[in-house]
XYZ file of C-alpha atoms in Angstrom:
694
model
C 56.920 218.665 65.534
C 57.903 219.154 61.900
C 57.143 222.273 59.923
C 54.617 220.323 57.819
C 51.836 220.892 60.370
C 52.605 224.597 60.458
C 52.515 224.833 56.663
C 49.188 222.982 56.566
C 47.584 225.314 59.115
C 49.061 228.300 57.298
C 47.321 227.098 54.139
C 44.029 226.768 56.059
C 44.501 230.306 57.365
C 45.072 231.589 53.830
C 41.901 229.868 52.613
C 39.867 231.262 55.518
C 41.293 234.733 54.912
C 40.146 234.616 51.287
C 36.516 234.087 52.272
C 36.413 236.424 55.297
C 34.215 239.491 54.873
C 33.708 242.313 57.420
C 30.862 241.589 59.814
C 27.652 243.613 59.678
C 24.867 244.219 62.146
C 21.556 242.567 61.279
C 18.928 244.774 59.594
C 17.045 247.199 61.803
C 13.677 245.805 62.945
C 10.437 247.530 61.992
C 8.852 250.027 64.374
C 6.354 247.631 66.019
C 9.214 245.444 67.226
C 11.275 248.449 68.329
C 8.253 249.811 70.149
C 7.839 246.540 72.046
C 11.464 246.733 73.172
C 11.038 250.340 74.238
C 7.845 249.535 76.134
C 9.559 246.618 77.870
C 12.615 248.675 78.842
C 12.733 249.387 82.555
C 14.250 252.804 83.200
C 17.086 252.660 85.691
C 15.293 252.714 89.074
C 17.854 255.060 90.576
C 17.203 257.652 87.871
C 13.448 257.324 88.197
C 13.580 257.536 91.995
C 15.812 260.583 91.818
C 13.666 262.557 89.383
C 10.497 261.674 91.238
C 12.009 262.590 94.577
C 12.845 265.998 93.116
C 9.294 266.264 91.785
C 7.949 265.523 95.262
C 10.047 268.318 96.669
C 8.772 270.711 94.014
C 5.202 269.841 94.900
C 5.872 270.682 98.512
C 7.629 273.887 97.512
C 4.728 274.920 95.306
C 2.281 274.503 98.166
C 4.094 273.871 101.448
C 0.867 274.352 103.374
C -1.064 271.498 101.744
C 1.192 269.605 99.319
C -1.464 267.346 97.826
C -4.736 269.218 97.487
C -3.489 271.919 95.143
C -1.952 269.664 92.491
C -3.487 269.421 89.016
C -5.717 266.371 88.517
C -4.042 263.369 86.914
C -4.053 262.612 83.210
C -6.198 259.507 82.595
C -4.135 256.522 81.488
C -5.105 253.083 80.307
C -5.258 250.695 83.279
C -2.640 247.972 83.422
C -3.544 244.364 83.952
C -2.351 244.513 87.549
C -4.376 247.672 88.152
C -7.525 246.093 86.767
C -7.224 243.142 89.108
C -6.258 245.168 92.172
C -8.758 245.507 95.012
C -10.622 248.781 95.234
C -9.137 251.427 97.486
C -11.296 253.295 99.932
C -12.571 256.609 98.712
C -10.530 258.781 101.067
C -7.185 257.225 100.048
C -8.206 257.318 96.405
C -9.024 261.018 96.572
C -5.801 261.858 98.367
C -3.577 259.939 95.970
C -5.332 260.741 92.712
C -3.266 263.814 91.998
C 0.010 262.084 92.792
C -0.585 259.328 90.278
C 1.123 261.071 87.398
C 4.438 261.863 89.012
C 4.764 259.747 92.136
C 4.946 255.989 92.812
C 1.783 253.958 93.309
C 0.222 254.324 96.792
C 1.058 250.716 97.597
C 4.757 251.425 97.058
C 7.178 253.492 99.159
C 7.477 257.114 98.121
C 10.226 258.049 95.710
C 12.106 259.796 98.471
C 12.017 256.641 100.577
C 13.157 254.578 97.596
C 15.991 257.000 96.935
C 17.063 257.121 100.563
C 16.878 253.342 100.879
C 18.922 252.782 97.739
C 21.502 255.285 98.877
C 21.671 253.791 102.379
C 22.337 250.329 100.953
C 25.193 251.488 98.743
C 28.782 250.708 99.750
C 30.299 253.381 101.952
C 32.769 254.396 99.249
C 29.936 255.060 96.824
C 28.142 257.314 99.309
C 31.101 259.634 99.699
C 30.558 263.081 98.145
C 32.060 263.416 94.702
C 34.474 266.296 94.444
C 33.545 267.296 90.903
C 30.861 269.416 89.261
C 27.238 268.239 89.584
C 26.279 265.077 87.719
C 29.903 264.186 86.962
C 30.128 260.930 88.871
C 33.189 258.817 89.435
C 32.927 255.081 88.986
C 31.857 253.660 92.327
C 31.422 250.316 93.993
C 27.651 250.285 93.640
C 27.787 248.584 90.253
C 26.085 251.460 88.453
C 27.413 254.691 87.042
C 24.411 256.778 87.979
C 23.917 255.999 91.653
C 26.805 258.112 92.851
C 26.002 260.779 90.270
C 22.387 261.258 91.266
C 22.375 260.753 94.983
C 25.404 262.958 95.463
C 23.194 265.726 94.084
C 20.637 265.762 96.880
C 22.066 268.991 98.262
C 21.795 270.539 94.820
C 18.019 270.553 95.151
C 17.700 271.013 98.889
C 17.946 274.646 99.904
C 20.682 275.395 102.397
C 19.183 275.120 105.911
C 18.969 278.286 107.953
C 19.737 278.238 111.678
C 17.883 281.201 113.095
C 15.873 281.874 116.211
C 12.982 283.085 114.068
C 12.741 279.714 112.336
C 12.920 277.825 115.600
C 10.027 279.808 117.026
C 7.776 279.155 114.019
C 6.118 276.103 112.554
C 4.677 274.888 109.261
C 4.030 277.459 106.565
C 5.502 280.323 108.562
C 8.744 278.399 109.009
C 9.024 277.684 105.276
C 8.453 281.332 104.417
C 10.927 282.570 107.045
C 13.622 280.202 105.773
C 13.151 281.485 102.237
C 13.194 285.077 103.436
C 16.375 284.708 105.508
C 18.218 282.978 102.642
C 17.433 285.924 100.400
C 18.535 288.438 103.024
C 21.832 286.590 103.415
C 22.349 286.670 99.649
C 21.444 290.353 99.528
C 23.932 291.085 102.296
C 26.699 289.239 100.431
C 25.928 291.176 97.224
C 24.918 294.520 98.701
C 26.910 296.500 96.114
C 24.462 295.331 93.442
C 21.593 297.216 95.119
C 22.969 300.746 94.926
C 23.025 303.385 97.695
C 19.648 302.330 99.108
C 20.526 298.667 99.440
C 21.730 298.742 103.049
C 18.674 300.677 104.194
C 16.296 298.271 102.428
C 18.122 295.291 103.913
C 17.537 296.724 107.364
C 13.828 297.231 106.643
C 13.459 293.672 105.337
C 15.080 292.305 108.480
C 12.614 294.305 110.582
C 9.712 292.996 108.484
C 10.538 289.316 108.885
C 11.073 289.810 112.622
C 7.640 291.374 112.874
C 6.152 288.501 110.839
C 7.688 285.908 113.151
C 6.211 287.774 116.104
C 2.741 287.749 114.523
C 2.608 291.509 113.852
C 1.199 291.214 110.327
C 0.039 294.804 110.023
C 3.535 296.031 110.901
C 5.017 293.797 108.193
C 2.938 295.426 105.459
C 3.685 298.915 106.745
C 7.436 298.282 106.816
C 7.504 296.716 103.321
C 5.458 299.478 101.697
C 7.638 302.140 103.285
C 10.774 300.372 102.023
C 9.281 300.026 98.554
C 8.356 303.698 98.397
C 12.010 304.660 98.711
C 13.540 301.722 96.745
C 11.084 300.912 93.955
C 13.579 298.987 91.757
C 14.707 296.530 94.406
C 13.867 293.105 92.965
C 14.622 291.185 96.142
C 12.189 293.375 98.019
C 9.484 292.725 95.402
C 10.210 289.000 95.398
C 9.925 288.655 99.173
C 6.801 290.835 99.263
C 5.227 288.572 96.611
C 6.053 285.442 98.611
C 4.433 286.985 101.682
C 1.282 287.845 99.720
C 1.083 284.358 98.181
C 1.258 282.998 101.713
C -1.625 285.267 102.748
C -3.614 284.215 99.696
C -3.293 280.616 100.821
C -4.583 281.674 104.201
C -7.766 282.993 102.589
C -7.035 286.653 101.873
C -9.048 287.682 98.807
C -6.962 290.740 97.975
C -3.500 289.256 98.519
C -3.329 287.138 95.335
C -3.559 290.097 92.943
C -0.889 291.999 94.847
C 1.304 288.860 95.012
C 1.201 288.527 91.232
C 1.984 292.215 90.695
C 4.973 292.072 93.037
C 6.206 288.832 91.435
C 5.984 290.475 88.007
C 7.982 293.469 89.276
C 10.646 291.159 90.720
C 11.074 289.429 87.341
C 11.765 292.552 85.237
C 15.185 292.357 83.561
C 17.954 294.750 84.660
C 21.552 294.912 83.448
C 22.926 295.502 86.934
C 21.151 292.556 88.585
C 22.525 289.034 88.823
C 21.192 286.963 85.899
C 20.960 283.660 87.756
C 19.134 285.274 90.680
C 16.659 286.850 88.260
C 16.054 283.411 86.703
C 15.434 282.041 90.181
C 12.814 284.720 90.871
C 11.117 283.914 87.567
C 11.154 280.212 88.302
C 9.694 280.807 91.754
C 6.969 282.981 90.231
C 5.880 280.077 88.018
C 6.260 277.555 90.808
C 4.267 279.429 93.453
C 1.495 280.146 90.942
C 0.901 276.459 90.230
C -1.656 275.765 92.995
C -3.589 278.943 92.138
C -3.727 278.815 88.339
C -1.834 276.043 86.459
C -2.498 277.738 83.116
C -0.950 281.006 84.296
C 1.968 279.090 85.817
C 2.623 277.400 82.467
C 2.405 280.743 80.654
C 5.098 282.099 82.962
C 7.343 279.149 82.126
C 6.907 280.114 78.477
C 7.169 283.887 78.732
C 10.258 283.785 80.942
C 11.766 281.118 78.686
C 12.522 278.870 81.629
C 12.195 275.807 79.374
C 15.335 276.687 77.453
C 16.887 274.010 75.171
C 19.680 276.332 74.026
C 21.020 276.930 77.548
C 20.833 273.224 78.303
C 23.057 272.515 75.283
C 25.925 274.441 76.865
C 28.875 272.740 78.530
C 26.987 272.783 81.834
C 24.082 270.790 80.383
C 21.172 270.304 82.775
C 23.049 272.286 85.422
C 23.152 275.529 83.439
C 22.153 278.644 85.390
C 22.291 276.877 88.735
C 19.957 274.145 87.496
C 16.954 276.460 87.087
C 16.080 275.128 83.622
C 16.350 271.569 84.904
C 14.016 272.359 87.802
C 11.661 274.056 85.352
C 11.525 270.889 83.254
C 10.575 268.855 86.303
C 7.945 271.466 87.116
C 6.667 271.144 83.538
C 6.200 267.406 84.053
C 3.564 268.159 86.708
C 1.116 269.798 84.303
C -1.777 268.023 82.675
C -0.900 266.928 79.175
C -3.836 268.792 77.610
C -2.297 272.111 78.713
C 0.865 271.549 76.677
C 1.263 273.367 73.373
C 3.732 273.504 70.478
C 6.352 275.314 72.551
C 6.467 272.626 75.236
C 6.340 269.673 72.824
C 9.107 271.135 70.653
C 11.223 271.918 73.722
C 10.797 268.432 75.179
C 11.756 266.702 71.917
C 14.741 269.004 71.344
C 16.013 268.512 74.902
C 15.627 264.732 74.597
C 17.605 264.703 71.357
C 20.286 267.291 72.023
C 20.903 267.676 75.749
C 23.232 265.588 77.858
C 20.896 263.781 80.255
C 17.804 264.524 78.154
C 16.946 260.877 77.428
C 16.619 259.652 81.038
C 14.696 262.821 81.884
C 12.226 262.090 79.076
C 11.890 258.409 79.908
C 11.378 258.997 83.616
C 9.073 262.023 83.576
C 7.562 262.849 80.194
C 7.125 259.638 78.248
C 4.425 258.160 80.513
C 2.275 261.271 79.877
C 3.127 262.020 76.254
C 2.283 258.500 75.060
C -1.324 259.635 75.279
C -0.642 262.248 72.579
C 0.796 259.572 70.304
C -2.154 257.228 70.597
C -4.628 260.121 70.293
C -3.432 260.853 66.733
C -3.450 264.560 67.496
C -1.266 267.325 66.034
C 1.804 266.204 67.998
C 1.647 262.539 67.027
C 4.184 262.657 64.186
C 6.812 264.629 66.109
C 6.532 262.422 69.181
C 6.387 259.227 67.136
C 9.623 260.257 65.396
C 11.250 260.721 68.801
C 9.932 257.357 69.986
C 11.341 255.645 66.905
C 14.725 257.283 67.530
C 14.733 256.034 71.116
C 13.701 252.553 69.998
C 16.518 252.485 67.452
C 19.078 253.622 70.037
C 17.884 250.971 72.496
C 18.118 248.302 69.784
C 21.697 249.359 68.931
C 22.609 249.369 72.611
C 21.341 245.816 73.070
C 23.375 244.645 70.058
C 26.582 246.231 71.288
C 26.095 245.043 74.845
C 25.602 241.465 73.663
C 28.790 241.601 71.584
C 30.852 243.332 74.292
C 29.927 241.077 77.200
C 32.445 238.332 76.209
C 35.246 240.933 76.392
C 34.413 242.004 79.948
C 37.179 240.651 82.174
C 39.044 239.114 79.223
C 42.785 239.783 79.107
C 44.113 236.983 76.935
C 46.003 237.049 73.645
C 44.216 239.637 71.524
C 46.214 239.543 68.235
C 44.534 242.602 66.703
C 44.709 246.198 67.914
C 40.910 246.433 67.720
C 40.445 243.347 69.903
C 42.796 244.668 72.580
C 40.935 247.973 72.475
C 37.631 246.159 73.094
C 39.156 244.203 75.978
C 40.255 247.422 77.652
C 36.998 249.217 76.819
C 34.911 246.445 78.381
C 37.033 246.278 81.539
C 34.633 248.496 83.564
C 31.106 247.227 84.196
C 29.013 247.726 81.072
C 26.661 250.702 81.518
C 22.894 250.675 81.223
C 21.097 252.421 78.380
C 20.165 255.358 80.597
C 23.694 255.490 82.052
C 25.004 256.320 78.600
C 22.550 259.130 77.964
C 22.973 260.571 81.426
C 26.475 261.486 80.188
C 25.642 262.210 76.541
C 22.927 263.445 74.206
C 20.873 261.234 71.932
C 22.486 262.789 68.851
C 25.988 262.182 70.364
C 26.989 265.814 69.793
C 27.247 266.624 73.493
C 29.188 264.311 75.744
C 30.736 264.479 79.181
C 34.225 263.671 77.955
C 36.080 263.467 81.241
C 33.759 261.472 83.519
C 34.539 257.992 84.749
C 35.495 255.529 83.521
C 37.521 257.550 81.002
C 40.367 257.686 83.548
C 40.242 253.884 83.797
C 40.824 253.675 80.044
C 43.739 256.078 80.323
C 45.233 253.847 82.972
C 45.160 251.068 80.385
C 46.874 253.249 77.783
C 43.762 254.365 75.891
C 44.582 258.040 76.307
C 42.811 259.038 73.096
C 39.465 257.463 74.007
C 36.505 259.107 75.758
C 34.263 256.431 77.183
C 30.828 258.034 76.895
C 31.567 259.530 73.480
C 32.405 256.106 72.086
C 29.138 254.710 73.433
C 27.042 257.650 72.255
C 28.329 257.679 68.688
C 27.909 253.902 68.497
C 24.229 253.761 69.468
C 22.875 257.139 68.341
C 19.806 256.507 66.158
C 20.810 259.074 63.541
C 22.603 257.372 60.658
C 24.589 260.437 59.639
C 26.019 260.757 63.161
C 26.549 257.094 64.016
C 30.029 255.579 63.818
C 29.744 251.807 63.393
C 33.500 251.402 63.784
C 33.893 253.280 67.070
C 33.325 249.871 68.717
C 34.357 247.458 65.925
C 32.609 244.445 67.449
C 31.263 243.059 64.177
C 34.585 243.414 62.350
C 36.538 241.491 64.963
C 33.730 238.949 65.205
C 34.361 238.075 61.567
C 38.051 237.538 62.451
C 37.315 234.962 65.163
C 38.003 231.890 62.935
C 41.319 233.451 61.886
C 42.475 234.062 65.452
C 41.700 230.432 66.311
C 43.954 229.317 63.448
C 46.583 231.866 64.520
C 46.613 230.394 68.034
C 47.111 226.942 66.494
C 49.926 228.177 64.248
C 51.699 229.769 67.205
C 51.648 226.445 69.050
C 52.962 224.636 65.969
C 55.666 227.236 65.356
C 56.831 226.978 68.969
C 57.105 223.191 68.669
C 58.914 223.376 65.323
C 61.423 225.887 66.677
C 62.082 223.848 69.808
C 62.808 220.788 67.631
C 65.639 222.705 65.942
C 67.161 224.127 69.103
C 69.803 222.478 71.292
C 68.766 223.823 74.685
C 72.243 223.527 76.226
C 73.974 225.347 73.419
C 71.159 227.933 73.228
C 71.669 228.969 76.836
C 75.354 229.631 76.164
C 75.186 231.354 72.791
C 71.852 233.240 73.086
C 73.642 236.559 73.464
C 75.460 235.954 70.149
C 72.272 235.194 68.206
C 70.528 237.940 66.189
C 67.251 239.498 67.414
C 64.355 239.479 64.970
C 61.904 242.299 64.330
C 58.401 242.090 62.866
C 59.433 244.084 59.797
C 61.971 241.349 58.962
C 59.465 238.508 59.348
C 56.781 240.066 57.174
C 59.371 241.134 54.570
C 60.541 237.526 54.264
C 56.933 236.346 54.174
C 56.047 238.888 51.482
C 59.187 238.335 49.408
C 60.087 242.038 49.446
C 60.877 244.793 51.907
C 57.689 245.478 53.903
C 56.855 247.599 56.946
C 54.232 246.933 59.607
C 52.882 250.398 58.777
C 51.475 248.877 55.583
C 48.966 246.901 57.652
C 48.163 249.499 60.320
C 44.430 250.119 60.978
C 43.110 252.999 58.898
C 40.866 254.471 61.593
C 41.745 256.391 64.720
C 42.332 255.804 67.554
C 43.226 252.217 66.628
C 46.071 253.336 64.356
C 47.784 255.294 67.127
C 47.342 252.465 69.630
C 48.647 249.982 67.038
C 51.991 251.744 66.618
C 52.341 252.102 70.396
C 51.755 248.390 70.871
C 54.108 247.439 67.998
C 56.904 249.276 69.782
C 56.003 247.519 73.018
C 56.236 244.099 71.309
C 59.925 244.811 70.566
C 62.331 242.114 69.313
C 62.967 238.447 70.079
C 65.501 235.685 69.351
C 62.779 233.181 68.509
C 60.131 233.795 65.864
C 57.373 232.312 68.051
C 58.334 234.626 70.908
C 58.170 237.661 68.616
C 54.782 236.675 67.180
C 53.452 235.727 70.628
C 54.568 239.022 72.120
C 52.949 240.920 69.250
C 49.750 238.908 69.680
C 49.647 239.709 73.390
C 50.158 243.402 72.699
C 47.498 243.522 69.988
C 50.236 244.583 67.574
C 48.726 243.091 64.419
C 46.851 245.474 62.177
C 45.077 243.059 59.861
C 44.612 239.341 59.168
C 47.171 239.535 56.324
C 49.723 240.945 58.753
C 49.413 237.724 60.776
C 49.642 235.600 57.634
C 52.886 237.253 56.495
C 54.460 236.941 59.944
C 53.871 233.189 60.040
C 54.877 232.837 56.381
C 58.188 234.534 57.153
C 58.778 232.397 60.242
C 57.938 229.221 58.308
C 60.384 230.146 55.531
C 63.179 230.787 58.027
C 62.671 227.390 59.684
C 63.662 225.621 56.456
C 66.353 228.037 55.245
C 69.767 226.248 55.365
C 71.602 229.401 56.436
C 69.092 231.088 58.747
C 67.171 228.329 60.493
C 67.783 228.072 64.216
C 70.044 225.043 63.896
C 72.377 226.778 61.438
C 72.406 230.017 63.421
C 73.203 228.213 66.674
C 76.046 226.333 64.945
C 77.620 229.580 63.722
C 77.246 231.173 67.121
C 78.706 228.099 68.799
C 81.815 228.262 66.599
C 82.224 231.901 67.402
C 81.680 231.199 71.092
C 84.331 228.423 71.161
C 86.833 230.490 69.199
C 86.517 233.432 71.534
C 86.947 231.167 74.574
C 90.192 229.422 73.431
C 92.009 232.548 72.201
C 91.098 235.038 74.862
C 93.328 237.510 76.733
C 95.018 240.703 75.692
C 93.526 243.210 73.307
C 90.607 241.601 71.634
C 91.837 237.948 72.128
C 94.175 235.794 69.884
C 92.590 236.735 66.568
C 92.941 240.374 67.426
C 96.692 239.930 68.099
C 97.199 238.180 64.743
C 95.261 240.862 62.933
C 96.593 243.918 64.690
C 100.029 242.852 66.162
C 102.087 243.709 63.075
C 100.310 247.030 62.787
C 101.097 247.836 66.416
C 104.807 247.053 65.885
C 105.408 248.464 62.400
C 104.049 251.955 63.029
C 106.394 252.955 65.896
C 109.448 251.135 64.427
C 108.936 252.733 61.018
C 108.827 256.156 62.635
C 112.031 255.479 64.593
C 113.818 254.158 61.484
C 112.878 257.217 59.445
C 114.257 259.488 62.180
C 117.582 257.553 62.378
C 118.028 257.478 58.592
C 117.610 261.217 58.360
C 120.125 261.657 61.194
C 122.762 259.316 59.603
C 125.943 260.858 58.213
C 125.905 258.952 54.873
C 123.788 256.725 52.715
C 125.678 253.571 53.599
C 125.044 253.740 57.291
C 121.356 254.566 56.617
C 120.923 251.519 54.372
C 122.593 249.315 57.012
C 120.164 250.553 59.643
C 117.172 249.888 57.337
C 118.383 246.280 56.796
C 118.559 245.638 60.536
C 115.042 246.949 61.131
C 113.625 244.918 58.223
C 115.187 241.714 59.580
C 113.659 242.371 62.995
C 110.186 242.882 61.521
C 110.360 239.658 59.508
C 111.329 237.737 62.652
C 108.448 239.132 64.679
C 105.994 238.393 61.849
C 107.101 234.741 61.656
C 106.753 234.417 65.431
C 103.158 235.763 65.443
C 102.031 233.625 62.501
C 103.299 230.487 64.226
C 100.987 230.947 67.298
C 98.020 228.564 67.429
């Protein structure tokens, strides 16, 4: 193929380059359309099942003796079309399931726990293996979702450690639940006995006696033992906590005086002390709110407020939802059980702040709070504007996610010639399975300020050389709804989309350049003289194409991390004997920084093809002459040419030194001049002999 085709395509590339403008996302839809998308979005079923399974457990913890009857009544919601057409349930089932409607699956469906267990059981064995990292930091697993391993590896986080004790085995129902709780606390107290001062060991002994008496049905002895222990150790918070749990149990059994005493003991257990473990104190406060729920939901909610268990600031720490042993997370799930009309400014502000600023806040809101809070939006009450603003932010983020996912899907599994550094980055970035919307915000906050930097598949990216890229951070800053925090170039999908026509022409030019080069190359001679031919670098090609000395750094991407990756990949592209090989290697490495960079490389290669001194034909001819000359005059020091060039030098230097020594040693000038004449004649003879060799 002649170079004419290459020049024609190069001209087409130049024309296309002149009219190429950076791609832009389409305008943001209005709120009604965003709202439709948000309403239609199905929250990841694994996340929903997980949160609801935890909620079920909390319900049972709040009232282990009758887990349904004590729950707050459900918040009325507008019936769905399927609900309107469903057959009527019988009154008994309807009454039993009414209170579960807000937080648990429909009665016709399996419970959330069953859903969770079923989903986990059907996962590949590798995905079920425990993850040896901190809670909610899941490795990429074979289940095809990022959250499955994360959530279902956390079951033990919410299940209290089982206690194997003869007292538990001899009890049933409510007594067994209370004994388990009691023994766990005694074990903790024993492990931390130094925290309780000089009376700690004595109180521990009394508490052990009390629970033994309780298991044996000696209730009057239990009270006597506890009051005696309290008289001597009034500041012992564990003692007050366990006494309160016992009295709450008695209140549920019908004791009219026990409830007041239970609340007083719970209040005493929750008093702050510098020398008491902070996380344990938070646990006692959480349990005080939790155990109060079946007796007085309003008082339970007030305790959540007064003890600041709904704490956005703590949840914005590095530990996120797992701060303080997960107490604040559990408190949020407890909050989701209350009727919406009990919520006030504090709760609404906390929920919106956690959704916006806490890693994992978005899926928590979508799974637990949004179904209830939508009522406050439609009611046009005092919280409408704040909640509507949050809804619009979520709708915007979902819209951005859908746009990016659509543009990234073609790159998933693609490993072809990328040309640009940004395209190769996208190919690597899309190598793992694309995450769901809630996957992303399980590992990041809506405002993209808090991100789990190290979780999978960040290590997959590092394996591909993207050691400056944090997977979830890139996603979060790309789809965050807040304009001032969004980075539209973190995933430059629209920019490279506008380059697509140019890369098609570049592929065509590479084919034409390869053909044009092959037409100038004698394959037989090439194989013999390749080592003698010069290697070309990209700087040389673009300098020739530009008509002046030019470096690839001139066309490097301006933004990080693409600039760093670009220089790494330029070095990897290296050098080549053929221009097409150099450009092809650079294209495969993603070592082009801009469309003009490609244009100059092909312009330089095209110019060299027609240069009389530097085209491949001329260069091979010169190398062939050198190759033949070296072959026919080989042997000795550097071959025949080397002997011609250096032979006289090798002879003259030692002979001249010897002559000088003899002349100095001669007795008179005459004999010295005679010696000089002999040496000169010898040198002339040797010179004539060397010059006559072919």
